CSV table of C-alpha atoms in Angstrom, one decimal:
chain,number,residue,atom,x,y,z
A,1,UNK,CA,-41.2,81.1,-1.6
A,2,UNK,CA,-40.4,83.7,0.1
A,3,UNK,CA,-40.1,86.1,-2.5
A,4,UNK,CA,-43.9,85.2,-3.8
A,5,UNK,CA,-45.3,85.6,-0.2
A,6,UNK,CA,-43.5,89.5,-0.5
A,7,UNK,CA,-44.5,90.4,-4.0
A,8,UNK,CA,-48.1,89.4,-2.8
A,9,UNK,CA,-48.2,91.3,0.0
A,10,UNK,CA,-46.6,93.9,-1.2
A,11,UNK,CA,-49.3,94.1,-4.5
A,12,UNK,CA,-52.1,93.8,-1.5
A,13,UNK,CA,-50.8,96.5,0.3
A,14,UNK,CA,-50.3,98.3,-2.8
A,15,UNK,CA,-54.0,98.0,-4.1
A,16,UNK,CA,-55.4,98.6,-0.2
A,17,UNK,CA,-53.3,102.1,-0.6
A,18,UNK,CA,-55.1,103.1,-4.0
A,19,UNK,CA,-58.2,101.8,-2.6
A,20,UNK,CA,-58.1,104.0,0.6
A,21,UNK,CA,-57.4,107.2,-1.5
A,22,UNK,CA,-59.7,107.1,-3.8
A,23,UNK,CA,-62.6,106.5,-0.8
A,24,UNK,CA,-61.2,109.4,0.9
A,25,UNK,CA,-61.4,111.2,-2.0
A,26,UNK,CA,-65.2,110.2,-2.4
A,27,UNK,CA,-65.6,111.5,1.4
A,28,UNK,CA,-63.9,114.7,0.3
A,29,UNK,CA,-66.4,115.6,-2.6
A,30,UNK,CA,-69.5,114.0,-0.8
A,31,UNK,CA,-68.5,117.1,1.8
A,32,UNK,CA,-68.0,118.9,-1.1
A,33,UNK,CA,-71.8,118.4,-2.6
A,34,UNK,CA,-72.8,119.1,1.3
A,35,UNK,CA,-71.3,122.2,1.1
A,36,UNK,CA,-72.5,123.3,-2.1
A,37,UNK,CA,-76.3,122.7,-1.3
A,38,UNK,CA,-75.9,124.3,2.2
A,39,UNK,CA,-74.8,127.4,0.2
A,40,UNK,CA,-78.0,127.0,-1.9
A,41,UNK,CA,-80.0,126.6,0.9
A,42,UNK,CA,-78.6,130.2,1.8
A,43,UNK,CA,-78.8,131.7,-1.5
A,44,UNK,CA,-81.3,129.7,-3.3
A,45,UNK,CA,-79.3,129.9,-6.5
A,46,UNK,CA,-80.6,126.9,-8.6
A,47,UNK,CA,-77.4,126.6,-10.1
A,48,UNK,CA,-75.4,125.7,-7.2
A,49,UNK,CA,-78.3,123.1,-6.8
A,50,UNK,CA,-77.5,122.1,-10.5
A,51,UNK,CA,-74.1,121.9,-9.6
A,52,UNK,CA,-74.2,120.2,-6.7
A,53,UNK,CA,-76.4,117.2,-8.1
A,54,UNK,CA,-73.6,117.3,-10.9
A,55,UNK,CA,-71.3,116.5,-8.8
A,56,UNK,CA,-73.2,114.1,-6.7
A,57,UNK,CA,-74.1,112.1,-10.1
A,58,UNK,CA,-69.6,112.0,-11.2
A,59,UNK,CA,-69.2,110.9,-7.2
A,60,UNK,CA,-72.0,108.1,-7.2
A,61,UNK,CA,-69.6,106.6,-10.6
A,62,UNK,CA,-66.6,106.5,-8.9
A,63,UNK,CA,-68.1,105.4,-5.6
A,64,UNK,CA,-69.6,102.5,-8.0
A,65,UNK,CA,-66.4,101.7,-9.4
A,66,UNK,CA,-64.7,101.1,-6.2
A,67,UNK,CA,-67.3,98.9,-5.0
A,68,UNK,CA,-66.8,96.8,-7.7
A,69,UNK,CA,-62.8,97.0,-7.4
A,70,UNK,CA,-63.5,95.9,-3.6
A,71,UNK,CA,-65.5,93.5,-4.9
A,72,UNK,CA,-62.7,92.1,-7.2
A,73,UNK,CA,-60.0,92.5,-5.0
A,74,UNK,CA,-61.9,90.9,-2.2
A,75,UNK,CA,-64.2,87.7,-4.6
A,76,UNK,CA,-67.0,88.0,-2.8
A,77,UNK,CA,-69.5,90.4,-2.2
A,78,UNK,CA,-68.5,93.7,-0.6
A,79,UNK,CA,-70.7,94.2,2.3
A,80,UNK,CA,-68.7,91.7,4.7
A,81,UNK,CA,-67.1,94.1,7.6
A,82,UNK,CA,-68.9,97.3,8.9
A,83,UNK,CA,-66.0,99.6,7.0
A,84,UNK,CA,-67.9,97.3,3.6
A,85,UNK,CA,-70.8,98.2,5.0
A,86,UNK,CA,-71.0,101.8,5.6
A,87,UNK,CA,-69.1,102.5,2.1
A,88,UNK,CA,-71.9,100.5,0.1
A,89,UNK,CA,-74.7,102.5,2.9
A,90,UNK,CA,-73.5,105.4,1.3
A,91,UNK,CA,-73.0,104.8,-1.8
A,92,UNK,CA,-76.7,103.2,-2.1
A,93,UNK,CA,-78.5,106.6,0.2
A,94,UNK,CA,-76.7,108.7,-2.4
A,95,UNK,CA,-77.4,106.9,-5.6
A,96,UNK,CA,-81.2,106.8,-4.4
A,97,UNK,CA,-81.6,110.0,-3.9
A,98,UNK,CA,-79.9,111.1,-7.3
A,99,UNK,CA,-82.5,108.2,-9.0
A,100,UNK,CA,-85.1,109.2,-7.5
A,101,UNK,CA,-84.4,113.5,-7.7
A,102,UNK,CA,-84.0,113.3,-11.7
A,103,UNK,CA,-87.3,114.4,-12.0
A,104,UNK,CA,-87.0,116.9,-9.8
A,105,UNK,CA,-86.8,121.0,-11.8
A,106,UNK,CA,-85.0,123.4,-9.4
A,107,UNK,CA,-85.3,121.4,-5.8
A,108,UNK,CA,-82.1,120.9,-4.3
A,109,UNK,CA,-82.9,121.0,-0.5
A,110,UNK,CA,-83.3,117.0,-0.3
A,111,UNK,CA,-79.7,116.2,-1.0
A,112,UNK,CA,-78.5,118.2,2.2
A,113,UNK,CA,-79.4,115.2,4.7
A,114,UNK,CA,-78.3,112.4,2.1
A,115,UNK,CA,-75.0,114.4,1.5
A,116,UNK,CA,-74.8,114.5,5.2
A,117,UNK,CA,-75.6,110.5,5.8
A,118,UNK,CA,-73.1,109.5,2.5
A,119,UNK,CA,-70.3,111.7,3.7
A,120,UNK,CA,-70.8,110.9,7.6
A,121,UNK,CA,-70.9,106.8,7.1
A,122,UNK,CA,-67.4,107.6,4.8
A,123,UNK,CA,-65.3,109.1,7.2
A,124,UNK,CA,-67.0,107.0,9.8
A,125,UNK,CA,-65.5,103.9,7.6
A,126,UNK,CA,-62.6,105.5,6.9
A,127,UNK,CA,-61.7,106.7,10.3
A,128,UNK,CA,-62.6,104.5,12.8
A,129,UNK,CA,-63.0,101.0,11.3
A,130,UNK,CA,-60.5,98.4,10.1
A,131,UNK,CA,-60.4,98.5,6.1
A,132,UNK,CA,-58.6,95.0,5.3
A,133,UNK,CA,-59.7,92.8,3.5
A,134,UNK,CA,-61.1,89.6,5.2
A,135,UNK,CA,-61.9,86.3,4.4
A,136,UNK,CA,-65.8,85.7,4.7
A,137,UNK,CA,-66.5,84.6,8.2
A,138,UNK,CA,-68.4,81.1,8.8
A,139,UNK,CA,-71.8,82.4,9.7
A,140,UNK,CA,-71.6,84.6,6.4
A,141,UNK,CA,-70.7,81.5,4.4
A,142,UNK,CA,-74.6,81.4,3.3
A,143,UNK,CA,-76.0,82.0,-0.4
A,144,UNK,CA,-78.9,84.3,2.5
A,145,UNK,CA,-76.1,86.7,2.7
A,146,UNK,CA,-76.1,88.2,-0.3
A,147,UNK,CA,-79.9,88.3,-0.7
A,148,UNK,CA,-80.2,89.5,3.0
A,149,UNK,CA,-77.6,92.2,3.0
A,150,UNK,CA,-78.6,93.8,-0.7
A,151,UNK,CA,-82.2,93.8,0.4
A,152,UNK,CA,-81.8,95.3,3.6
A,153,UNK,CA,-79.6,97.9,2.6
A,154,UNK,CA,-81.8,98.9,-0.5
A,155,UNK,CA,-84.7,99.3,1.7
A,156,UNK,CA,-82.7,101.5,4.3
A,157,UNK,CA,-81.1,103.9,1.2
A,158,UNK,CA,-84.7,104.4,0.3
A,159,UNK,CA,-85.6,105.1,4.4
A,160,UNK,CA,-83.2,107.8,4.0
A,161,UNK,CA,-84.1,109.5,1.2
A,162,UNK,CA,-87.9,109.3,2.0
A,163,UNK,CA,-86.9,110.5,5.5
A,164,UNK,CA,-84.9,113.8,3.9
A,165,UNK,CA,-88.0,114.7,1.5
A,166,UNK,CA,-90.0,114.4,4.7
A,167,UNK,CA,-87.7,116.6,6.8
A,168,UNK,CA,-87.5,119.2,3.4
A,169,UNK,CA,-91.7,119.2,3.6
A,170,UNK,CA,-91.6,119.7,7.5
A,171,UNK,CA,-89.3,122.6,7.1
A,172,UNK,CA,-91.3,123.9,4.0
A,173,UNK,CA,-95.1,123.2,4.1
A,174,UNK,CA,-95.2,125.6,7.3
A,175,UNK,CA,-94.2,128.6,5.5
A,176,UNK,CA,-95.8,127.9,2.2
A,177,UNK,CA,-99.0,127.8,4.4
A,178,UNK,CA,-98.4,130.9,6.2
A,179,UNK,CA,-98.4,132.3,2.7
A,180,UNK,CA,-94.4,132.9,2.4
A,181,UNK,CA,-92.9,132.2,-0.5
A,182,UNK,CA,-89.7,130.1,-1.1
A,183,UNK,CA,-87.5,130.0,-4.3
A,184,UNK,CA,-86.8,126.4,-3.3
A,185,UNK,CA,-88.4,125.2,-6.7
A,186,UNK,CA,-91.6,124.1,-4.2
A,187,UNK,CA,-94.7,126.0,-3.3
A,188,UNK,CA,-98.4,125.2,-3.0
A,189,UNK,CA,-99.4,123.2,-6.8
A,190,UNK,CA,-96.5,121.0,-6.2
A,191,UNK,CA,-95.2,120.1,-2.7
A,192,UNK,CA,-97.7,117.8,-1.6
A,193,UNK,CA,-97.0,115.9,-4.7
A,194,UNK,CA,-93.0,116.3,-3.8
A,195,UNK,CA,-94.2,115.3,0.3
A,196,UNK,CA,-96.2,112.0,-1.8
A,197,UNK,CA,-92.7,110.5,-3.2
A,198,UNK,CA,-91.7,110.4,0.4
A,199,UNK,CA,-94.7,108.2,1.2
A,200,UNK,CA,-94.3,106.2,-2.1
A,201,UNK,CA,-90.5,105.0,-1.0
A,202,UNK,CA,-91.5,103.8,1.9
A,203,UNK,CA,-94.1,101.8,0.4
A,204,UNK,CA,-91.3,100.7,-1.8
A,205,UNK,CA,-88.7,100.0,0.9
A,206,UNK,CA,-91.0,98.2,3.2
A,207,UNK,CA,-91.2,95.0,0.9
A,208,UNK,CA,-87.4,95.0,1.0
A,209,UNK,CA,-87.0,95.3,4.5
A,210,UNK,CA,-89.7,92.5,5.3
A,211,UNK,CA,-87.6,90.4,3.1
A,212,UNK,CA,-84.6,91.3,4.7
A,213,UNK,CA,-86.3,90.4,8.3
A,214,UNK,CA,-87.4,87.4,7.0
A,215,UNK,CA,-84.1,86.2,5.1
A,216,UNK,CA,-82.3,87.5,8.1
A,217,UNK,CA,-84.4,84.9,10.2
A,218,UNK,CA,-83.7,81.8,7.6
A,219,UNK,CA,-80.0,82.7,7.8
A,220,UNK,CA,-79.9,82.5,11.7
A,221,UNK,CA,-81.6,79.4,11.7
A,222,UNK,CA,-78.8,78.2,9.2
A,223,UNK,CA,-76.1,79.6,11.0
A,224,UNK,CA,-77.3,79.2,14.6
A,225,UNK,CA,-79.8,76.6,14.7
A,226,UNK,CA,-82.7,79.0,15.2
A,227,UNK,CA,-84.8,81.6,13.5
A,228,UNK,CA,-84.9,83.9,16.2
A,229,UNK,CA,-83.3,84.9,19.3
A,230,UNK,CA,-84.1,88.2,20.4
A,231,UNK,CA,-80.7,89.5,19.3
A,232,UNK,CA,-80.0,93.3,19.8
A,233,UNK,CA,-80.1,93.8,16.0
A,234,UNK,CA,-82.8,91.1,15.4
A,235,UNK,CA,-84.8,93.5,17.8
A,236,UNK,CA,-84.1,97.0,16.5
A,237,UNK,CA,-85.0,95.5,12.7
A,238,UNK,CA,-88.2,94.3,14.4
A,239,UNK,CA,-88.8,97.4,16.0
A,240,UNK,CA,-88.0,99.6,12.8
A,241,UNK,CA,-90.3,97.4,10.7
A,242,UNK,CA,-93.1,97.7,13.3
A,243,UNK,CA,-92.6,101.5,12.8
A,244,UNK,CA,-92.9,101.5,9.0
A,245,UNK,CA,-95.7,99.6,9.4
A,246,UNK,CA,-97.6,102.3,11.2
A,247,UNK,CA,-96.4,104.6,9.0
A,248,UNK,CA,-97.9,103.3,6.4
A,249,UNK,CA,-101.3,102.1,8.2
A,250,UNK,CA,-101.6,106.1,9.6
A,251,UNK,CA,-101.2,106.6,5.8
A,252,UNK,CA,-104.7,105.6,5.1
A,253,UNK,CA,-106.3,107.7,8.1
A,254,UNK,CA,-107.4,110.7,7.0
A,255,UNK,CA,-106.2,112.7,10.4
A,256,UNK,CA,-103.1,110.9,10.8
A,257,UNK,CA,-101.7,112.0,7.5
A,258,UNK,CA,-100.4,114.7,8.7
A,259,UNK,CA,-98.0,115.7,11.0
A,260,UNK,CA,-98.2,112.3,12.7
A,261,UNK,CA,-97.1,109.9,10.1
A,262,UNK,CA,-94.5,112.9,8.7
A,263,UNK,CA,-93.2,112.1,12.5
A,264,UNK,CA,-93.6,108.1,12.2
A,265,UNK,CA,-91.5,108.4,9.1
A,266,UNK,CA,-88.8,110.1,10.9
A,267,UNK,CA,-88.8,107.6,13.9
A,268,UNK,CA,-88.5,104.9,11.2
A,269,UNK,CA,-85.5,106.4,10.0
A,270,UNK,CA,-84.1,106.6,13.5
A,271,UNK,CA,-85.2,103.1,14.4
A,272,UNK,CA,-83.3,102.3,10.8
A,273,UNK,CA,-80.0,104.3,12.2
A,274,UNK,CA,-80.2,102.1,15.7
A,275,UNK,CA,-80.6,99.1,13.6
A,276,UNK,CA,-77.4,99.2,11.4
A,277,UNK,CA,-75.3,101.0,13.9
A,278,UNK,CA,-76.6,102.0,17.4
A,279,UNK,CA,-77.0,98.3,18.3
A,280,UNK,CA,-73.2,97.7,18.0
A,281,UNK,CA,-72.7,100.8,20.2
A,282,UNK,CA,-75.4,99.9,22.8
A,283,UNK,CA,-74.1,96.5,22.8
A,284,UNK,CA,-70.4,97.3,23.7
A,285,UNK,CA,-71.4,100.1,26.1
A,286,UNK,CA,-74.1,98.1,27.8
A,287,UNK,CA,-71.9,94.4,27.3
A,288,UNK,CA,-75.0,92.8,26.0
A,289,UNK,CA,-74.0,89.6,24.3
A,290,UNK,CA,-74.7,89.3,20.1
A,291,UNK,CA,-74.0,86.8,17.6
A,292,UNK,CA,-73.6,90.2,15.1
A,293,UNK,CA,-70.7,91.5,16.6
A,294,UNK,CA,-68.9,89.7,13.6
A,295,UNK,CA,-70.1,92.5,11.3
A,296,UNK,CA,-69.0,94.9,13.9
């Protein structure tokens, strides 16, 4: 008996090893991407941009199949713990942005905040928080979990991505303007319709992250005994979604398609940020009591 208890552990521990290299491996070449389109931001050489989406694409694979070997090794869905979490965060930013950039002939600039957010939540994970693997806790033990956590995070990977395009266009649209020119692969015919994929996420994400609100609120009342409960994180996601909402409402006023909404979608993003992980700081620093902390 004793013997079988070892060998298990001992395979565990094994398979928790591999598992941990290969993420830090991911982390690595996520910095690695970074890098690359910092340099092209310096040099504007499209094919360190090429290069750097090649990459991105061969680290989005692996980062796939280790999900689903986490998934395996684990039987149930990989999103439990906050280390689960801010692996499939950013693998889901990244895979986004490299969906959503194939279209894209010769501009690069975009991947520099999603590199950023995908390599950031990896060593975050990697560093800081507790990789075993767990038994689902009780108030996960709900077929809402799934549904809940996949939505949610789909809608926030999308929030990031639309929030990158949008800083790119802040940063460009300026200059362009002032009639500079940029080898960036954007100028006058074609950013506003590069600035209008930023505005069509969003209207994609929002859907998701009403969904995730709403299943959110049926799985507290099946876990807790009530929809709601002004919960830090029950807050915040109320707060972001309130802010997504005016994004898209300033979206259909004329003078507020400007610079304000560009700066709504931004605060989204932040309030998206607070959401997933600033509540679980604010509520250790400040000791405010929440029935999330599992996910913590």
């Amino acid at each position: 008996m004793t013997s079988t208890i070892d060998t298990i552990l001992s395979r565990d521990a094994f398979l928790l090893t591999t598992e941990l290299r290969i993420f830090w491996l991911i982390a690595f070449f996520y910095g690695v991407c970074l890098f690359l389109y910092l340099i092209y931001l310096f040099t504007k050489k499209n094919s360190i941009g090429k290069t750097a989406a090649g990459i991105l694409w061969a680290v989005v694979v692996i980062h796939a199949a280790l999900i689903i070997f986490r998934t395996i090794e684990a039987q149930r869905a990989p999103f439990q713990t906050l280390y689960e979490s801010l692996s499939w965060f950013a693998w889901t930013a990244s895979f986004t942005y490299i969906y959503v950039s194939r279209k894209w002939e010769g501009i690069h600039l975009a991947g520099i905040p999603v590199t950023l957010m995908s390599m950031g939540a990896s060593l975050y994970a990697l560093l800081s928080r507790n990789p075993a693997v767990e038994p689902l806790s009780p108030p996960l033990q709900s077929w809402w979990f799934e549904y809940h956590v996949i939505l949610a995070f789909l809608s926030y990977a999308v929030f990031v991505v639309s929030c990158s395009i949008e800083m790119v266009y802040l940063f460009i649209n300026p200059r362009l303007k002032r009639g500079k020119s940029f080898d960036y692969g954007l100028d006058m015919n074609n950013i506003e319709v590069f600035h209008r994929t930023s505005f069509k996420l969003v209207l994609f994400g929002f859907p998701l992250l009403t969904f995730g609100v709403f299943s959110g609120a049926a799985w507290a009342n099946e876990a807790w005994g009530r929809y709601w409960s002004w919960d830090p994180k029950e807050t915040w996601s109320l707060i972001t979604w309130t802010v997504f909402a005016m994004y898209l409402h300033a979206m259909t006023i004329p003078k507020w398609r400007g610079l304000p909404a560009s700066l709504l979608n931004i605060l989204g993003f932040i309030c998206m940020l607070m959401t997933f992980l600033g509540v679980n700081w604010l509520s250790k620093l400040l000791g405010i009591p929440s029935l999330h902390i599992y996910a913590v």
